[in-house]
mmCIF file of C-alpha atoms and ligand atoms in Angstrom:
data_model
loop_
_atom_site.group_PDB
_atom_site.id
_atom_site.type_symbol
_atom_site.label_atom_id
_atom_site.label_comp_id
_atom_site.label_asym_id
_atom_site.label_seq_id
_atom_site.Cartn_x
_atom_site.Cartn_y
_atom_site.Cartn_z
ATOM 1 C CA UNK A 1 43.812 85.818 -279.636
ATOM 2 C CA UNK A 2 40.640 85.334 -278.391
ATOM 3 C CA UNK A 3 39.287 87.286 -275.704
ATOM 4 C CA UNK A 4 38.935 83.826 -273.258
ATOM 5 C CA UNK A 5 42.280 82.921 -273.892
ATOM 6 C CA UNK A 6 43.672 87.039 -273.048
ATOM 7 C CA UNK A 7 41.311 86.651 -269.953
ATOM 8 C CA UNK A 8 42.480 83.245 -268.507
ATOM 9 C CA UNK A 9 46.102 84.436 -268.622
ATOM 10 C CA UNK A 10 45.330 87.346 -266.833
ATOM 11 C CA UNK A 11 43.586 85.201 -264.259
ATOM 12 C CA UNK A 12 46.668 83.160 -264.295
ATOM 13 C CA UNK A 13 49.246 85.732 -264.093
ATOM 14 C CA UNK A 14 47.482 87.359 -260.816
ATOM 15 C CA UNK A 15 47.258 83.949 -259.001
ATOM 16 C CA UNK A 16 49.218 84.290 -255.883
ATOM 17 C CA UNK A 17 52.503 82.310 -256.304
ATOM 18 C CA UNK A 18 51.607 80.505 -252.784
ATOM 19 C CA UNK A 19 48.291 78.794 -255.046
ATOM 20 C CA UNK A 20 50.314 77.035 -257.868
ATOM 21 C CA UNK A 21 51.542 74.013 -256.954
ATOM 22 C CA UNK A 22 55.449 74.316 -256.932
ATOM 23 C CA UNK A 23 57.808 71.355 -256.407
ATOM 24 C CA UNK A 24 59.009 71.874 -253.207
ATOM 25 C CA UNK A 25 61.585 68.785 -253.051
ATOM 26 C CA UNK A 26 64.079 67.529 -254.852
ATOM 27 C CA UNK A 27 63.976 63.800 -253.203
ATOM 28 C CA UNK A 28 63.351 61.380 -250.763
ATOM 29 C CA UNK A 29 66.067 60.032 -248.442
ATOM 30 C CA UNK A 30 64.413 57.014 -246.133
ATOM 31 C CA UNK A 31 66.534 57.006 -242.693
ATOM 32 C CA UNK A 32 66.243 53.333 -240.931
ATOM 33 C CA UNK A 33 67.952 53.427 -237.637
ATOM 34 C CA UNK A 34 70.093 50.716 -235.734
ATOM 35 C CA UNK A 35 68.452 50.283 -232.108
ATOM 36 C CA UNK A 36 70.975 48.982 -230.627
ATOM 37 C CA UNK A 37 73.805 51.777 -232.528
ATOM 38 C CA UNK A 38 70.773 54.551 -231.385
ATOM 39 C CA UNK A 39 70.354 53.704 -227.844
ATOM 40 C CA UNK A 40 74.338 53.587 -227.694
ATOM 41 C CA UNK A 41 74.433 57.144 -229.161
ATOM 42 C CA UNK A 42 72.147 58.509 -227.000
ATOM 43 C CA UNK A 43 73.282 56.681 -223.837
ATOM 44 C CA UNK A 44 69.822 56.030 -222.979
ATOM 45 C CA UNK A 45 68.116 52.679 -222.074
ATOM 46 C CA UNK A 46 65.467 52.515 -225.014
ATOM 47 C CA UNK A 47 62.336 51.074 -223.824
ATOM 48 C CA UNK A 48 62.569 48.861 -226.457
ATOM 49 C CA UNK A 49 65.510 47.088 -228.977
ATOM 50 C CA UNK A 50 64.328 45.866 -232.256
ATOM 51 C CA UNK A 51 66.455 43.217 -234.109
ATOM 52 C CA UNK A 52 65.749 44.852 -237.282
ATOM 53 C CA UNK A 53 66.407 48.225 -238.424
ATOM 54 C CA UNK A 54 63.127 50.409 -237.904
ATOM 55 C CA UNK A 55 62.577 53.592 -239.467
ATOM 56 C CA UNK A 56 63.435 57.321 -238.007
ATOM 57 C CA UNK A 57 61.752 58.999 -240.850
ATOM 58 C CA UNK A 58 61.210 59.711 -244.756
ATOM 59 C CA UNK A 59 62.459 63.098 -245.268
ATOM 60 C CA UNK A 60 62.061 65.410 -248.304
ATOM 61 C CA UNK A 61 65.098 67.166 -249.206
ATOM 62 C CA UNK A 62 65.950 70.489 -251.874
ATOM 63 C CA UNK A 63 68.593 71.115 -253.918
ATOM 64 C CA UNK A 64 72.348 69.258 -252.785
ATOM 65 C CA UNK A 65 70.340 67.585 -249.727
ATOM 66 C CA UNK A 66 69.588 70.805 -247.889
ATOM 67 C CA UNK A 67 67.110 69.364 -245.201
ATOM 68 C CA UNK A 68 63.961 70.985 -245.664
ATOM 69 C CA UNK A 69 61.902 71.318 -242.105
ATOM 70 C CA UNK A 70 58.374 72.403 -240.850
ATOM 71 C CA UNK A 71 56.980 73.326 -244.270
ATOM 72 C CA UNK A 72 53.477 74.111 -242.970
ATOM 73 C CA UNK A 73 52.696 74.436 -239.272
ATOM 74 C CA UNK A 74 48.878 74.018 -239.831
ATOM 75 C CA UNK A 75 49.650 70.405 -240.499
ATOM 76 C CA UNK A 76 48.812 67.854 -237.330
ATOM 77 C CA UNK A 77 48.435 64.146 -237.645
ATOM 78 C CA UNK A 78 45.808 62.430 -235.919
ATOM 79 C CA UNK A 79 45.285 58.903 -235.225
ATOM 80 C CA UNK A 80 42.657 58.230 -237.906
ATOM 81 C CA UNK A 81 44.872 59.527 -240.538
ATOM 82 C CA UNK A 82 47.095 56.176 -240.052
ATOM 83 C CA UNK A 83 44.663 54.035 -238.664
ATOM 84 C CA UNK A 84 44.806 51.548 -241.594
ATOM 85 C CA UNK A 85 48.752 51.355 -240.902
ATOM 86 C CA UNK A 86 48.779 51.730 -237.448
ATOM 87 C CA UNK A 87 49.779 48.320 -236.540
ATOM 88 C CA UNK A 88 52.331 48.217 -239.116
ATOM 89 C CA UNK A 89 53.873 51.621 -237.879
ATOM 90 C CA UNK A 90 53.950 50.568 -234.130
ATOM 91 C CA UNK A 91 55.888 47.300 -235.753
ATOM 92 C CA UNK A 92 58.325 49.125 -238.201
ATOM 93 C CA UNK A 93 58.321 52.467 -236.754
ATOM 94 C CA UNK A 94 58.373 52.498 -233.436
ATOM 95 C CA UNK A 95 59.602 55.235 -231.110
ATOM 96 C CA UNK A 96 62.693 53.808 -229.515
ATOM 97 C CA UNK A 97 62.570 56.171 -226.177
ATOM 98 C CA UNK A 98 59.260 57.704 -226.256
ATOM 99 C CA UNK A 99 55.287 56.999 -227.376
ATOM 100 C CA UNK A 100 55.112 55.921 -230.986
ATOM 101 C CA UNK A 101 52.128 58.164 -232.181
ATOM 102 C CA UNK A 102 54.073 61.409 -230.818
ATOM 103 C CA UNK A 103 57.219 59.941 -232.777
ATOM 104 C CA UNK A 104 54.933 59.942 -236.086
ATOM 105 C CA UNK A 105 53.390 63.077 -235.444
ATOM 106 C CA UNK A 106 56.285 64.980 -235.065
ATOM 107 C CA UNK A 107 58.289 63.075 -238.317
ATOM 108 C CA UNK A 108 55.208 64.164 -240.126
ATOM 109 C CA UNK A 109 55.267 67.595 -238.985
ATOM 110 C CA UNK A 110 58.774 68.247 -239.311
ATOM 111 C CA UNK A 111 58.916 66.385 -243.024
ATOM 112 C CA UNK A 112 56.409 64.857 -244.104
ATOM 113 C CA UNK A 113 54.141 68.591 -244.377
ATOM 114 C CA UNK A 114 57.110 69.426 -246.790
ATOM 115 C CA UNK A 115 56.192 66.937 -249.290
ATOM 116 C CA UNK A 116 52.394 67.240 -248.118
ATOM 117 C CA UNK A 117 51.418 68.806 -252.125
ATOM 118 C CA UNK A 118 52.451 65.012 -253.420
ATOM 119 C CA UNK A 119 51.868 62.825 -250.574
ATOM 120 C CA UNK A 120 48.569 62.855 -248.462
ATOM 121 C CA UNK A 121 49.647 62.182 -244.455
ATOM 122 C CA UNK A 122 48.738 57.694 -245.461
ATOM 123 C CA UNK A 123 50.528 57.905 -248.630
ATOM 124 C CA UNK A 124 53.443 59.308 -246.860
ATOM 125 C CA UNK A 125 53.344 57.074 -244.148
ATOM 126 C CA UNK A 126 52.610 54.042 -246.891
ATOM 127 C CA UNK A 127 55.203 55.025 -248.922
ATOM 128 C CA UNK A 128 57.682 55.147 -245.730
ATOM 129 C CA UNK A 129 56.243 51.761 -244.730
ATOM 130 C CA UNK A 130 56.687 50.137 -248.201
ATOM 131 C CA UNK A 131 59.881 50.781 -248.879
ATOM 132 C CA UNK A 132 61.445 49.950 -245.519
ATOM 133 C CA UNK A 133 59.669 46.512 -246.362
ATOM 134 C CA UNK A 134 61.403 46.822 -249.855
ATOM 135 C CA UNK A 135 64.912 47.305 -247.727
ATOM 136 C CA UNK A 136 65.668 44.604 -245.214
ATOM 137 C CA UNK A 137 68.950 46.369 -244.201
ATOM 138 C CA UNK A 138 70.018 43.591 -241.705
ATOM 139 C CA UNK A 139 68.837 40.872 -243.866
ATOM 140 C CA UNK A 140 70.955 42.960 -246.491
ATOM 141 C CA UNK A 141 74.044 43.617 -244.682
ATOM 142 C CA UNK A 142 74.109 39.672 -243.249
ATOM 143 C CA UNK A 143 74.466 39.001 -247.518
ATOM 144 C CA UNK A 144 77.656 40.681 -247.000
ATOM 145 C CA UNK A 145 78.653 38.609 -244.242
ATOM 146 C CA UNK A 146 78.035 42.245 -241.946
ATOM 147 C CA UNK A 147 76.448 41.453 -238.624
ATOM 148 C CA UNK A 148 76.270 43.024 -235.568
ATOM 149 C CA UNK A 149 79.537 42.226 -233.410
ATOM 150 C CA UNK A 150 80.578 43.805 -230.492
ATOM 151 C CA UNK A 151 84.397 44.379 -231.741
ATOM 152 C CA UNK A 152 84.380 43.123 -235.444
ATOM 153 C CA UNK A 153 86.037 46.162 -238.043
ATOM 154 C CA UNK A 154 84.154 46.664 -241.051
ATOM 155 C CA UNK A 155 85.322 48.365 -244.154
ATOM 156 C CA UNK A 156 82.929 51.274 -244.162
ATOM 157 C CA UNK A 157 83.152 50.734 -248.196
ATOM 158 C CA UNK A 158 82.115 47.491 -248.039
ATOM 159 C CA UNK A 159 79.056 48.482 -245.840
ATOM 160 C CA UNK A 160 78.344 51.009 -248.444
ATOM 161 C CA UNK A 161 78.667 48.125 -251.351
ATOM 162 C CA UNK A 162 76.136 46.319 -249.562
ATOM 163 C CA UNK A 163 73.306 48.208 -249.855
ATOM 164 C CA UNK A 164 74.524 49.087 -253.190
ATOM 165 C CA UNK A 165 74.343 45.361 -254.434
ATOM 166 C CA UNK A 166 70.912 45.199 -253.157
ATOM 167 C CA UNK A 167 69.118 49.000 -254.458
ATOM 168 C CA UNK A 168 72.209 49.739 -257.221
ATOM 169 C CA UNK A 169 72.429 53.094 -255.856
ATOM 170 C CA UNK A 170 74.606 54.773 -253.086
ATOM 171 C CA UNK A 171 73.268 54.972 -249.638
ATOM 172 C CA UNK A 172 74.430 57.475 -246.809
ATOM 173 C CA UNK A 173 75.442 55.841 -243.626
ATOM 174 C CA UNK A 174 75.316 57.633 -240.160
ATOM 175 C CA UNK A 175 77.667 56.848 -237.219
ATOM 176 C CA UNK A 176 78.317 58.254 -234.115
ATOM 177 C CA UNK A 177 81.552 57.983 -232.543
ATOM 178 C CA UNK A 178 82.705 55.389 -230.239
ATOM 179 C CA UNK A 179 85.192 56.900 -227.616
ATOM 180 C CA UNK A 180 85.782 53.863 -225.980
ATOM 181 C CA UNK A 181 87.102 51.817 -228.869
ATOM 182 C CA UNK A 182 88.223 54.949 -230.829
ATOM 183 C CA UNK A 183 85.914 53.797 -234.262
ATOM 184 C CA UNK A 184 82.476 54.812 -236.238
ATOM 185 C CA UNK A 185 79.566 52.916 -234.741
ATOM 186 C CA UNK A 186 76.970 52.347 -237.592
ATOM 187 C CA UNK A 187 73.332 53.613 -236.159
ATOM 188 C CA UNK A 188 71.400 54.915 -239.263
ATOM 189 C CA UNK A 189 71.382 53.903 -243.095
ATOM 190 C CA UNK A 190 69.976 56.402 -245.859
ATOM 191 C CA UNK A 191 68.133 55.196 -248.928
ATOM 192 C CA UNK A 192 67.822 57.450 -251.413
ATOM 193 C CA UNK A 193 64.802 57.911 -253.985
ATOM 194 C CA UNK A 194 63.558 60.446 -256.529
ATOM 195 C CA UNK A 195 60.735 62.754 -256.023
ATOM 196 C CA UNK A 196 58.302 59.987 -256.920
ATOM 197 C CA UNK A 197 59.417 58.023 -253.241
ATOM 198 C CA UNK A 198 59.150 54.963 -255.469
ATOM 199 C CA UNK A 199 63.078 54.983 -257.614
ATOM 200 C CA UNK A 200 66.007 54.654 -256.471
ATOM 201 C CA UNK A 201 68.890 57.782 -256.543
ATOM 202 C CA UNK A 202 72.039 57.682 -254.908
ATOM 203 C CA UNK A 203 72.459 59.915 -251.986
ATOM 204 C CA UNK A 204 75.322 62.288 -252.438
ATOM 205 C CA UNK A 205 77.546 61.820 -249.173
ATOM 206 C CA UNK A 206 77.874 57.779 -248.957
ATOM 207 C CA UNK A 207 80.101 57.467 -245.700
ATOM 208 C CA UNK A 208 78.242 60.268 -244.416
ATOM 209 C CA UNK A 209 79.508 60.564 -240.712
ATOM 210 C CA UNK A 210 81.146 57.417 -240.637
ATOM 211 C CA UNK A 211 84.869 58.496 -240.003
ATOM 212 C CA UNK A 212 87.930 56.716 -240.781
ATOM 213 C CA UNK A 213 88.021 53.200 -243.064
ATOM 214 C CA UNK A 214 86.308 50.762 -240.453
ATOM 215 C CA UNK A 215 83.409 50.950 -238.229
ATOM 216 C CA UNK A 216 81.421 48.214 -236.337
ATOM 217 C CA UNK A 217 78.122 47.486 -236.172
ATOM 218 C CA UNK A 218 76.973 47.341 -232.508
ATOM 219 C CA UNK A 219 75.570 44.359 -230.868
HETATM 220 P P1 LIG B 1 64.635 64.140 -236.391
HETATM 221 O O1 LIG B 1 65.884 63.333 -236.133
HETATM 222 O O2 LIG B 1 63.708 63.486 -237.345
HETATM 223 O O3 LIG B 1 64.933 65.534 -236.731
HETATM 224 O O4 LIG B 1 63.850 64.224 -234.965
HETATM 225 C C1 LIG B 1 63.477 63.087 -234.267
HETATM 226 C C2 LIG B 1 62.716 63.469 -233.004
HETATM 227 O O5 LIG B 1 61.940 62.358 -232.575
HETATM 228 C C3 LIG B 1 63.618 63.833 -231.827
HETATM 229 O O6 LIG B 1 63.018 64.865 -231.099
HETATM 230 C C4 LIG B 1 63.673 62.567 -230.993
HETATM 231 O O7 LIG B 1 63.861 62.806 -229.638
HETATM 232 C C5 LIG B 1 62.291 61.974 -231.260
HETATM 233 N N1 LIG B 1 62.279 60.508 -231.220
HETATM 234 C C6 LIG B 1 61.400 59.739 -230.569
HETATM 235 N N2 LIG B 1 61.674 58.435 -230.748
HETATM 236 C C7 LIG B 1 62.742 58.377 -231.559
HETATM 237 C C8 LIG B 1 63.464 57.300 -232.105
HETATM 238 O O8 LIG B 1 63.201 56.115 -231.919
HETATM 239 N N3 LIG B 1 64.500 57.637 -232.914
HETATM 240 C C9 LIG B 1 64.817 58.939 -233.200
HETATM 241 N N4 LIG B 1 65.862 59.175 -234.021
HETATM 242 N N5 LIG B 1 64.156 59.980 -232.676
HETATM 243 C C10 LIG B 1 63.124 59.699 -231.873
#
């Protein structure tokens, strides 16, 4: 063994495990929320309604899902570290109730700084960006002759299929629940990807906290 080789693995062995770059993610689940099923959950008037599903956030997760938060607190976003997607955030990832840059900032905070070893602040907002582009969910769902109707019961399967036929993987759907008609109101879909951001994976809970066998899709 040369004397380099015995000297570099010392070196190695006394780096402090906080220096080597450790996976800290498992994968990527893309939430895209349902204005109109979002503004209904919160029982707030949102000061604005997209027709479209617009994204809450990209969020790393660890092993079996466990949500991984507020990896590092040094971490701020600031307008010039979007500026060449700004206008495509404040169309496709807007802040439903409050100002869109403080929306960002604190997805990016909360999430995005825990895949922040893999994904610079614009790749993570690019890669968001992209694949909500890549995922028309209403566009998606009206394929499946789902649209959004006021009292209409859809099989919370067939919802799932849906997005299945389009990204062959399982999605994870988010509902609140609707005390008035006694149902799952769809506000959020889930899309799944590996630890690239760029393939598919299927989420592990598909009907998530959509209750029951039918829900509808607010109008
Ligand atoms: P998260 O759900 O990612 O843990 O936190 C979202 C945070 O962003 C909450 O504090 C929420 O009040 C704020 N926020 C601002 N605008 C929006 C919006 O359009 N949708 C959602 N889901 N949260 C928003």
């Amino acid at each position: 063994m040369s004397i380099l080789f015995v000297f570099s693995l010392f070196l190695l062995l006394n780096v402090p495990k906080s220096c080597i770059a450790e996976k800290d993610y498992e994968f990527f689940m893309l939430a895209q929320q349902w204005p109109k099923g979002y503004c209904n959950r919160m029982g707030v008037q949102c000061k604005s309604r997209p027709n479209k599903f617009t994204i809450h956030g990209l969020w790393p997760q660890g092993l079996n899902g466990q949500l991984l938060t507020n990896c590092d607190a040094s971490s701020s976003l600031s307008h010039d570290d979007i500026k060449t997607v700004e206008k495509q955030l404040y169309s496709n990832w807007p802040s439903l109730i409050g100002r869109d840059f403080d929306f960002w900032s604190s997805e990016w905070k909360k999430h995005g700084t825990c895949s922040e070893k893999e994904f610079s602040k614009l790749e993570y907002f690019e890669t968001a960006l992209h694949n909500h582009a890549q995922n028309d969910l209403m566009g998606i769902l009206k394929r499946a002759n789902i649209v959004p109707n006021k009292k209409q019961l859809y099989n919370i399967s067939s919802v799932v299929a849906a997005v299945h036929q389009h990204t062959q993987h399982q999605p994870h759907l988010v509902c609140y629940f609707d005390a008035l008609r006694n149902v799952s109101a769809l506000y959020e879909i889930g899309i799944c990807y590996e630890e690239d951001g760029k393939s598919y994976k299927n989420c592990l809970d598909p009907h998530g906290t959509c209750y029951g066998t039918e829900l509808i899709y607010p109008k």
